[in-house]
Short mmCIF file of C-alpha atoms in Angstrom, two decimals:
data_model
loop_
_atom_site.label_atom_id
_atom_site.label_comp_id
_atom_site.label_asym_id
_atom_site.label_seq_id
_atom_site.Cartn_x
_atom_site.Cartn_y
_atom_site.Cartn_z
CA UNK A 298 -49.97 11.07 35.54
CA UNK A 299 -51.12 10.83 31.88
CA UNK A 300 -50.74 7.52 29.68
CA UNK A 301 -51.35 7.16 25.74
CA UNK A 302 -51.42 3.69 25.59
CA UNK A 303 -51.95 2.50 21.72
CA UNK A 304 -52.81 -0.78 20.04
CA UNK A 305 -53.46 -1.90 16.70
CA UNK A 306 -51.02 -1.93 13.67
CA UNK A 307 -49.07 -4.76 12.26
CA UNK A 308 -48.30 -6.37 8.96
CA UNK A 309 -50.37 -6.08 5.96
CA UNK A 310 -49.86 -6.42 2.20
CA UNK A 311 -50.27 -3.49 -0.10
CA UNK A 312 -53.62 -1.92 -0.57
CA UNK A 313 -54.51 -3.56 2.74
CA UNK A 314 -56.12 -2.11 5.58
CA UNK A 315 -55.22 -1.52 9.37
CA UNK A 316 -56.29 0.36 11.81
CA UNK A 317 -54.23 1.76 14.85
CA UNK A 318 -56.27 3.41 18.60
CA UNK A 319 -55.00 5.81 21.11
CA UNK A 320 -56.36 5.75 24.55
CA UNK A 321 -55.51 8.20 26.86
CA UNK A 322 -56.27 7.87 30.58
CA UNK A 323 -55.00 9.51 34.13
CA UNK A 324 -55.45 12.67 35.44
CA UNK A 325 -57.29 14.13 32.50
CA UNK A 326 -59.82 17.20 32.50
CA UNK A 327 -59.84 17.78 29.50
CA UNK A 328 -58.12 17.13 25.72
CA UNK A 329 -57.23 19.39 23.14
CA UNK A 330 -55.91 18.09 19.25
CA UNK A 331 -55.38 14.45 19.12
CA UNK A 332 -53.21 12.97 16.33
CA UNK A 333 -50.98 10.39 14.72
CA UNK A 334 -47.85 11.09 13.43
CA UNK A 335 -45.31 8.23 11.85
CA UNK A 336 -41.80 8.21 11.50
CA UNK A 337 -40.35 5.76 8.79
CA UNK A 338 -35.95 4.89 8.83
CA UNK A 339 -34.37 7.67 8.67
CA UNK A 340 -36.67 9.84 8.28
CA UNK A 341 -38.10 12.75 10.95
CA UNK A 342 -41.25 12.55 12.50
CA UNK A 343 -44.30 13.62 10.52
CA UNK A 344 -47.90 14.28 11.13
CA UNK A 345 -50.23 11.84 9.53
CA UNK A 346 -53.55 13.54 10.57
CA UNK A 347 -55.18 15.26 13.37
CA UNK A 348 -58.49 16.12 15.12
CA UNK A 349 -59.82 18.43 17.20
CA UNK A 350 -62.10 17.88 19.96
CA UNK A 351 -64.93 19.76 17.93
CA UNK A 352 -64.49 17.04 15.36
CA UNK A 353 -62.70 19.34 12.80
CA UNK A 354 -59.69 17.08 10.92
CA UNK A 355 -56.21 17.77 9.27
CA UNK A 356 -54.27 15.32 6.78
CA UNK A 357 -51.19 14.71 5.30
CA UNK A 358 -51.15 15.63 1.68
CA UNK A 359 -49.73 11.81 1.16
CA UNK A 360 -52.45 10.55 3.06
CA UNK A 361 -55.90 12.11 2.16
CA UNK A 362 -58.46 9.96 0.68
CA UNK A 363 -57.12 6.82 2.39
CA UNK A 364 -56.79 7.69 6.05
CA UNK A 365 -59.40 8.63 8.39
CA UNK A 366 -59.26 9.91 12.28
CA UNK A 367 -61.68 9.80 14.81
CA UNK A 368 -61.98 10.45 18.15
CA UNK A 369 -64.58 9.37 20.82
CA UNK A 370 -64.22 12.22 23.49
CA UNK A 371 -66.36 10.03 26.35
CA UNK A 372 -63.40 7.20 26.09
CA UNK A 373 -60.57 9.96 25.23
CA UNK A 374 -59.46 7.44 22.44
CA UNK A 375 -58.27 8.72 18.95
CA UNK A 376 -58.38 5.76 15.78
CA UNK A 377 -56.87 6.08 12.66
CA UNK A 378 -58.44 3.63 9.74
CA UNK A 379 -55.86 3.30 7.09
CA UNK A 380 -57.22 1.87 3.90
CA UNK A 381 -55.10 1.29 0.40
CA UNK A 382 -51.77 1.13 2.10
CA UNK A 383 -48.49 1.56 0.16
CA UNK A 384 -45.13 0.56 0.80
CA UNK A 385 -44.31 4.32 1.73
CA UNK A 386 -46.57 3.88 4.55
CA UNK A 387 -44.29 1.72 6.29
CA UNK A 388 -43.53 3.48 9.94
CA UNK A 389 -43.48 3.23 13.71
CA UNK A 390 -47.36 5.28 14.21
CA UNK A 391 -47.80 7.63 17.27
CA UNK A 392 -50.46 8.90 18.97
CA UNK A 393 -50.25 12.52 20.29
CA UNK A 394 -52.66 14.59 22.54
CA UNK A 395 -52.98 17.96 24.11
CA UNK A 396 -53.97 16.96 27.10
CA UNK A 397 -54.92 19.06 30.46
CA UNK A 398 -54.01 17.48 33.42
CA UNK A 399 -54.10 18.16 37.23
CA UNK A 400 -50.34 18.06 37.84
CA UNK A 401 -48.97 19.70 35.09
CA UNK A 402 -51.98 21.79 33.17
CA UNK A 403 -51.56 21.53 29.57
CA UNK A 404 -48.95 19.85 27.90
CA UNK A 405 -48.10 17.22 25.27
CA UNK A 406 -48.47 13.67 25.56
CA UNK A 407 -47.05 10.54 23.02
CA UNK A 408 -48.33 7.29 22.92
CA UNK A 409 -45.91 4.73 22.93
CA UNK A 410 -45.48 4.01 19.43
CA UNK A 411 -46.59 1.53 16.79
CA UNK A 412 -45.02 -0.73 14.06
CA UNK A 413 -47.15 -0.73 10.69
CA UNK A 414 -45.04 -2.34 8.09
CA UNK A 415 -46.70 -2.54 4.49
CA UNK A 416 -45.20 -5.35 2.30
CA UNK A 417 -46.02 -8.17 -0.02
#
């Protein structure tokens, strides 16, 4: 059995900063792409940003320049900083990984999810 479990996130003003973490734990031998992906009201699902486990990273076009991933592959935890927050940013944040497991071999994983609400 594989578990995201996230933390992080909250309520912050605009141009604030929060950060939101990812750790995945179980049956794991070994993880793929990590990422975050938000969905705001009415809205589908999008991906934020993501990260290989070389190191190499992906954005949003909406996000660049004020997001940044990491990952520390000993802990199999993924962070996303998010600096200069906007109103638009406003979303439930989840954490994804392609994860290899011993029941199931590789497959998807989601993290529970994550409120980040941006507003003065």
């Amino acid at each position: 059995q594989v578990q995201l479990v996230q933390s992080g996130g909250g309520l912050v003003q605009p141009g604030g900063s929060l950060s939101v973490s990812c750790a995945a734990s179980g049956s794991i031998f070994s993880i793929n792409a990590m990422g975050w992906y938000r969905q705001a009201p009415g809205k589908q699902r999008e991906l934020v940003a993501d990260i290989t486990s070389g190191g190499s990273t992906n954005y949003a076009d909406s996000v660049k320049g004020r997001f940044t991933i990491s990952r520390d592959n000993a802990k199999n935890t993924v962070y996303l900083q998010m600096n200069s927050l906007k109103p638009e940013d406003t979303a439930v944040y989840y954490c994804n990984a392609e994860v290899f497991s011993g029941t199931r071999g590789w497959d998807d994983y989601w993290g529970q999810g994550t409120q980040v609400t941006v507003s003065s």
